[in-house]
Amino acid sequence: MDAVVFEIGLALGLIALVGLVSEKFRFSVIPFYIIVGMAMGPHMPHFGILDFRFIESYEFIEFMGRVGVLFLLFYLGLEFSISRLLKSGKSIVAGGAFYVGLNFVSGLLLGWLLGFPLKETMVVCGIMTSSSTAIVAKVLVDLKRTANPETEIIMGMIMFDDLFIAIHMSFLSGLVLSGATSVGAILKTSVFALAFILLFIAAGRKFMKYIDAALEIKSSELFLLTVSALLFITAGLSETVHVAEAIGALLIGLVLADSVHGKRIEHMIVPFRDFFGAMFFFSFGLSIDPMSLGGAVGAAVIGVLLTIAANSISGMIAGKIAGVSNKQSANIGFTLVSRGEFSIIMASIGKAGGLLPVLQSFAVVYVLILAVLGPLLTKESKAIYMLTKAVGAKFRRAPQE
Amino acid sequence: MLVKEIDLPGIGRKFVMETKAKGKMIVIVHDNGTRELYIPDPADPDERLSVGSFTDDESRKLAGIIGGMAYKPKALENLDIEIDDLVIEWHRIDPDSEWIGKTIGELKVRQTTGVSIIAVVEKEKKNIVPGPDFRFVGDSVLVIAGERQHIKLFKELLAIKA
C-alpha cells in the first residue's frame, strides 16, 4: 500500500510535467496525458529497480479515471442547455445537423473500409463525430477570435454536436455494454436508455423547485458534498438499470444545468473535472500497448483525411446557411476539426465493452493527429482558404489559356 | 441603443453594441472573468480587432471610469451636475489666481456673478457654505451653484491671474 501513494505522486508529477511542456508549445494537453500514460504502462519494459510501470496503483488510477469520465460528462451536461440550443436559431441547428451527419457518414465509411463489425463501426462513428469543446474554445480564445461572427456559429454547432454525443453514447451503452446480441435486444436496451434519459430530465424539470430548495446551502463544503453525492448516486443507480454510469453523470448534469445553482456548481466542479479528467486520459494511456499503435496508423490517417474533408464541406454548408462569407465558413470547418476528450471517452466505451483493441489504438493516433493538427488548421484557415481559392482559380482558368 | 447578447458556450457571453457613431463595440465576458473588447477591423470586414483584455478587477475599474462612478472631485478640474437650470460645478483655484488672499466679501462674488459658493475644499479641511469673510487659498476646489450664464461669468473672473 505504501507504494500506491508514491506511484500516484509520480503519475501526477509526470502528468503535470508533460502538461507544462505541451502548454509551452501551445498544444492540447490531452494527447500528451495519454502518451505519458502509454509510456508508463504495463506494456513497457522495465530495468531492475527502475520500474516505472504502475502496477500497484493501476487499479486505483483506473478508478480515478472512471471518476474522471463522470466529472467530464457531468460538466458536459451542466454546460448544455436545450433551451439555449433552441434559442441559437435555425441556421445553427441545420448547420449542426449537416456537421454531425457528414462526420457520422465518414465514420461509417471508415468502418466499412476497415471491415469492422457493426459495434466497432458505431464506436468509430462516435470517435469521429465528437469535436473537442475544450480544444476549440481554447484555440478561439488564444487566437482572439471570440468576437468574430462565425464563432457563435461554431459554438452553437459544438452544442449540437454535444447533443449528438449524449444520444450516441446512450445508444452505444445499449449496443456495446449491455451484451445484447440480437437486433431486437439491442434496440430494446437503446430505447430503454433513451427513455430513461427523457424521463429523468422530465422528472428533473418537474421537481426543479425542490432541487433548488434542497441545494440552498450556504456552506461550500456541504454544497460540494451534496452535489457530489447526487452525481455519484445517479451514476451508480444508472449502472444498476443498465444505463452506463457516464450517461447517469451526464443526466444529472443536464438536470442541474437548469437549477438556479447551476453556475455555482459549474464553478465548483471545474477543478475536479480537470484533476480526474487528467487521470482518465492517463489511465487510458496506461491501458494501451504502444507497440499496437503502428497497426492503427493507416486507419487513423484515413480517418483524419475523412474528417478534414467532412469538416470542410459541413463548414461551408453551415456558413452558407448562416449567411457568412466563404472565408468565415472555412474558419467554421477547420476550427471544428479538433478532436479530444469525447473521442477518447467513446473509445473507452469500446474498451469497456470488450471490442477490438485496435479501436483504442486508432482513437489515440487519430486524436493525437487532430488535437495537434486541428489548432494549426484553425490558425491557418485563412491561408488555406486563400490557397485553395488560388488553386481553384488556376484550374478554372487553365482550359481557356 | 441596441445591445445584442449571445451565448458562447464554453467561452462566455458576447455583447454587441451599436454606438451612435455607427460603430460597433463587442465585449466578450469570459467565464473565467476576463473581459475583452473588440471592434470590427476596418481593413477586413470578416475580422475583429482586439482593443484590449482586462482582468475582472481591471474591468470593474474601467467600468467605473466609463460610467463616471470612479469620480474624485478633489483630483479633478471641474465636474458639473445639472438640475433644470441650476448647475453645480467644481472649480480649482490656481495658486497664481488674483483671488488668492482675498475674501468672498471683498470680491463680491455673488453680487457680480450671481453664483453662490456652496463649499470650498482645501487640502486639509472642508468649508461648507463659507461666509463673506472667507479668504481664498491656492489649490483649493470651489463648489459653486448658479445658472449657466452666471457660471460663465464666474469662470472668466476666476481665470484672471494676479
Tab-separated table of C-alpha atoms in Angstrom, chain A residues 79 84 137 140-141 144-152 155 159 263 325 327-328 382, chain B residues 4 6-11 14 26 28 30-31 36 38 44-48 50 53:
chain	number	residue	atom	x	y	z
A	79	GLU	CA	-22.844	23.383	-19.887
A	84	ARG	CA	-30.095	27.530	-25.305
A	137	ALA	CA	-12.799	27.028	-27.047
A	140	LEU	CA	-10.594	30.548	-30.293
A	141	VAL	CA	-9.667	32.412	-27.121
A	144	LYS	CA	-8.613	36.239	-30.256
A	145	ARG	CA	-11.451	35.131	-32.487
A	146	THR	CA	-14.137	35.056	-29.817
A	147	ALA	CA	-15.764	38.215	-31.170
A	148	ASN	CA	-15.881	37.005	-34.766
A	149	PRO	CA	-19.371	36.384	-36.098
A	150	GLU	CA	-18.580	32.800	-37.108
A	151	THR	CA	-17.540	31.952	-33.545
A	152	GLU	CA	-21.134	31.958	-32.346
A	155	MET	CA	-20.028	27.211	-30.570
A	159	MET	CA	-23.537	22.406	-28.708
A	263	LYS	CA	-23.317	28.473	-12.127
A	325	SER	CA	-18.541	34.889	-46.008
A	327	LYS	CA	-13.589	32.813	-45.566
A	328	GLN	CA	-15.565	32.653	-42.329
A	382	LYS	CA	-7.456	31.908	-43.842
B	4	LYS	CA	-27.288	42.149	-28.528
B	6	ILE	CA	-25.163	35.964	-27.478
B	7	ASP	CA	-24.126	32.897	-25.519
B	8	LEU	CA	-20.802	31.346	-26.380
B	9	PRO	CA	-20.978	28.019	-24.538
B	10	GLY	CA	-17.581	27.010	-23.216
B	11	ILE	CA	-16.260	30.546	-23.624
B	14	LYS	CA	-20.818	38.122	-26.137
B	26	ILE	CA	-18.028	43.941	-28.941
B	28	ILE	CA	-16.683	39.263	-24.526
B	30	HIS	CA	-15.222	35.117	-20.442
B	31	ASP	CA	-16.326	32.501	-17.943
B	36	GLU	CA	-12.176	41.544	-23.915
B	38	TYR	CA	-13.224	44.167	-29.882
B	44	ASP	CA	-11.215	43.264	-43.266
B	45	PRO	CA	-14.936	43.056	-42.502
B	46	ASP	CA	-14.575	39.374	-41.551
B	47	GLU	CA	-12.157	40.043	-38.739
B	48	ARG	CA	-12.386	41.668	-35.345
B	50	SER	CA	-8.819	43.192	-30.197
B	53	SER	CA	-8.100	42.452	-22.492
